[in-house]
Amino acid sequence: MTLFDDREHAFEAKFAHDAEMQFRAEARRNRLLGLWAAELLGRKGEAAEAYAREIIKADFHEAGDEDVFRRVQQDLGHLLDDAEIRAKMAELKAEAKAQLLQEV
């Protein structure tokens, strides 16, 4: 194997790792968002966990965050405006990334 092949393999491995970490961070963010929204809706315990799983599943409808945003907006639109929901999503994404970095 040449030096070029080694570098190519390293870049491919880094790309795969970064993509996996991004997926895990988004899934964790969605769980945290679901638990936060469940609390606002008065759900506790298993009901809160079930709602968080629903939010995680909502992310598989289309690429990006809009499917998750729409789901939470549908449930919390009467309590919060769009900017507050988006701000919480951004805050929780940073928190999810920090949690994953601590685990590594």
PDB file of C-alpha atoms in Angstrom:
ATOM      1  CA  MET A   1       0.000   0.000   0.000  1.00  0.00           C
ATOM      2  CA  THR A   2       1.313   3.427  -0.871  1.00  0.00           C
ATOM      3  CA  LEU A   3       1.286   6.550   1.235  1.00  0.00           C
ATOM      4  CA  PHE A   4      -1.506   7.882  -0.982  1.00  0.00           C
ATOM      5  CA  ASP A   5      -3.607   4.751  -0.326  1.00  0.00           C
ATOM      6  CA  ASP A   6      -3.000   5.111   3.412  1.00  0.00           C
ATOM      7  CA  ARG A   7      -4.137   8.736   3.350  1.00  0.00           C
ATOM      8  CA  GLU A   8      -7.198   7.866   1.279  1.00  0.00           C
ATOM      9  CA  HIS A   9      -8.152   5.119   3.725  1.00  0.00           C
ATOM     10  CA  ALA A  10      -7.671   7.498   6.654  1.00  0.00           C
ATOM     11  CA  PHE A  11      -9.911  10.144   5.038  1.00  0.00           C
ATOM     12  CA  GLU A  12     -12.598   7.544   4.329  1.00  0.00           C
ATOM     13  CA  ALA A  13     -12.457   6.307   7.917  1.00  0.00           C
ATOM     14  CA  LYS A  14     -12.697   9.868   9.257  1.00  0.00           C
ATOM     15  CA  PHE A  15     -15.649  10.629   6.983  1.00  0.00           C
ATOM     16  CA  ALA A  16     -17.475   7.490   8.156  1.00  0.00           C
ATOM     17  CA  HIS A  17     -16.734   8.307  11.799  1.00  0.00           C
ATOM     18  CA  ASP A  18     -17.917  11.915  11.399  1.00  0.00           C
ATOM     19  CA  ALA A  19     -21.140  10.777   9.697  1.00  0.00           C
ATOM     20  CA  GLU A  20     -21.832   8.276  12.483  1.00  0.00           C
ATOM     21  CA  MET A  21     -21.188  10.894  15.169  1.00  0.00           C
ATOM     22  CA  GLN A  22     -23.508  13.346  13.387  1.00  0.00           C
ATOM     23  CA  PHE A  23     -26.260  10.713  13.256  1.00  0.00           C
ATOM     24  CA  ARG A  24     -25.791   9.841  16.923  1.00  0.00           C
ATOM     25  CA  ALA A  25     -25.783  13.530  17.937  1.00  0.00           C
ATOM     26  CA  GLU A  26     -29.020  14.184  16.051  1.00  0.00           C
ATOM     27  CA  ALA A  27     -30.699  11.112  17.530  1.00  0.00           C
ATOM     28  CA  ARG A  28     -29.613  12.147  21.023  1.00  0.00           C
ATOM     29  CA  ARG A  29     -30.758  15.723  20.398  1.00  0.00           C
ATOM     30  CA  ASN A  30     -34.135  14.388  19.299  1.00  0.00           C
ATOM     31  CA  ARG A  31     -34.435  12.286  22.447  1.00  0.00           C
ATOM     32  CA  LEU A  32     -33.557  15.260  24.645  1.00  0.00           C
ATOM     33  CA  LEU A  33     -36.012  17.411  22.683  1.00  0.00           C
ATOM     34  CA  GLY A  34     -38.702  14.779  23.119  1.00  0.00           C
ATOM     35  CA  LEU A  35     -38.137  14.608  26.865  1.00  0.00           C
ATOM     36  CA  TRP A  36     -38.208  18.407  27.107  1.00  0.00           C
ATOM     37  CA  ALA A  37     -41.426  18.633  25.088  1.00  0.00           C
ATOM     38  CA  ALA A  38     -42.988  15.782  27.061  1.00  0.00           C
ATOM     39  CA  GLU A  39     -42.315  17.680  30.278  1.00  0.00           C
ATOM     40  CA  LEU A  40     -44.032  20.760  28.842  1.00  0.00           C
ATOM     41  CA  LEU A  41     -46.989  18.566  27.889  1.00  0.00           C
ATOM     42  CA  GLY A  42     -47.158  17.126  31.417  1.00  0.00           C
ATOM     43  CA  ARG A  43     -45.994  13.651  30.479  1.00  0.00           C
ATOM     44  CA  LYS A  44     -43.844  11.770  32.952  1.00  0.00           C
ATOM     45  CA  GLY A  45     -42.070   8.436  33.233  1.00  0.00           C
ATOM     46  CA  GLU A  46     -42.816   5.913  30.509  1.00  0.00           C
ATOM     47  CA  ALA A  47     -45.171   8.333  28.729  1.00  0.00           C
ATOM     48  CA  ALA A  48     -42.296  10.823  28.415  1.00  0.00           C
ATOM     49  CA  GLU A  49     -39.929   8.117  27.149  1.00  0.00           C
ATOM     50  CA  ALA A  50     -42.523   6.940  24.607  1.00  0.00           C
ATOM     51  CA  TYR A  51     -42.992  10.504  23.371  1.00  0.00           C
ATOM     52  CA  ALA A  52     -39.211  10.924  23.042  1.00  0.00           C
ATOM     53  CA  ARG A  53     -39.106   7.768  20.904  1.00  0.00           C
ATOM     54  CA  GLU A  54     -41.831   9.247  18.688  1.00  0.00           C
ATOM     55  CA  ILE A  55     -39.709  12.363  18.169  1.00  0.00           C
ATOM     56  CA  ILE A  56     -36.678  10.228  17.270  1.00  0.00           C
ATOM     57  CA  LYS A  57     -38.794   8.321  14.724  1.00  0.00           C
ATOM     58  CA  ALA A  58     -40.088  11.589  13.247  1.00  0.00           C
ATOM     59  CA  ASP A  59     -36.556  12.336  12.028  1.00  0.00           C
ATOM     60  CA  PHE A  60     -36.707   9.437   9.567  1.00  0.00           C
ATOM     61  CA  HIS A  61     -39.451  10.994   7.403  1.00  0.00           C
ATOM     62  CA  GLU A  62     -37.147  13.310   5.435  1.00  0.00           C
ATOM     63  CA  ALA A  63     -33.608  14.639   5.427  1.00  0.00           C
ATOM     64  CA  GLY A  64     -32.845  17.541   7.743  1.00  0.00           C
ATOM     65  CA  ASP A  65     -34.465  18.791  10.914  1.00  0.00           C
ATOM     66  CA  GLU A  66     -37.740  20.111   9.515  1.00  0.00           C
ATOM     67  CA  ASP A  67     -39.659  16.878  10.116  1.00  0.00           C
ATOM     68  CA  VAL A  68     -38.691  16.927  13.786  1.00  0.00           C
ATOM     69  CA  PHE A  69     -39.431  20.636  14.065  1.00  0.00           C
ATOM     70  CA  ARG A  70     -42.888  20.215  12.524  1.00  0.00           C
ATOM     71  CA  ARG A  71     -43.723  17.361  14.887  1.00  0.00           C
ATOM     72  CA  VAL A  72     -42.734  19.334  17.976  1.00  0.00           C
ATOM     73  CA  GLN A  73     -44.408  22.477  16.631  1.00  0.00           C
ATOM     74  CA  GLN A  74     -47.602  20.496  16.095  1.00  0.00           C
ATOM     75  CA  ASP A  75     -47.582  19.425  19.744  1.00  0.00           C
ATOM     76  CA  LEU A  76     -46.223  22.612  21.352  1.00  0.00           C
ATOM     77  CA  GLY A  77     -47.365  25.318  18.936  1.00  0.00           C
ATOM     78  CA  HIS A  78     -49.989  26.471  21.402  1.00  0.00           C
ATOM     79  CA  LEU A  79     -47.328  26.941  24.110  1.00  0.00           C
ATOM     80  CA  LEU A  80     -44.251  28.222  22.229  1.00  0.00           C
ATOM     81  CA  ASP A  81     -43.467  30.081  19.043  1.00  0.00           C
ATOM     82  CA  ASP A  82     -41.280  28.703  16.246  1.00  0.00           C
ATOM     83  CA  ALA A  83     -38.193  30.653  17.316  1.00  0.00           C
ATOM     84  CA  GLU A  84     -38.316  29.182  20.827  1.00  0.00           C
ATOM     85  CA  ILE A  85     -38.580  25.638  19.488  1.00  0.00           C
ATOM     86  CA  ARG A  86     -35.719  26.164  17.025  1.00  0.00           C
ATOM     87  CA  ALA A  87     -33.559  27.742  19.748  1.00  0.00           C
ATOM     88  CA  LYS A  88     -34.182  24.741  22.014  1.00  0.00           C
ATOM     89  CA  MET A  89     -33.291  22.380  19.159  1.00  0.00           C
ATOM     90  CA  ALA A  90     -29.984  24.213  18.633  1.00  0.00           C
ATOM     91  CA  GLU A  91     -29.243  24.249  22.361  1.00  0.00           C
ATOM     92  CA  LEU A  92     -29.951  20.538  22.712  1.00  0.00           C
ATOM     93  CA  LYS A  93     -27.849  19.677  19.653  1.00  0.00           C
ATOM     94  CA  ALA A  94     -24.849  21.331  21.288  1.00  0.00           C
ATOM     95  CA  GLU A  95     -25.623  19.484  24.531  1.00  0.00           C
ATOM     96  CA  ALA A  96     -25.940  16.158  22.692  1.00  0.00           C
ATOM     97  CA  LYS A  97     -22.579  16.665  20.959  1.00  0.00           C
ATOM     98  CA  ALA A  98     -20.942  17.518  24.294  1.00  0.00           C
ATOM     99  CA  GLN A  99     -22.387  14.382  25.885  1.00  0.00           C
ATOM    100  CA  LEU A 100     -21.086  12.210  23.047  1.00  0.00           C
ATOM    101  CA  LEU A 101     -17.624  13.738  23.299  1.00  0.00           C
ATOM    102  CA  GLN A 102     -17.541  12.952  27.010  1.00  0.00           C
ATOM    103  CA  GLU A 103     -18.393   9.325  26.290  1.00  0.00           C
ATOM    104  CA  VAL A 104     -15.601   8.843  23.751  1.00  0.00           C
TER     105      VAL A 104
END
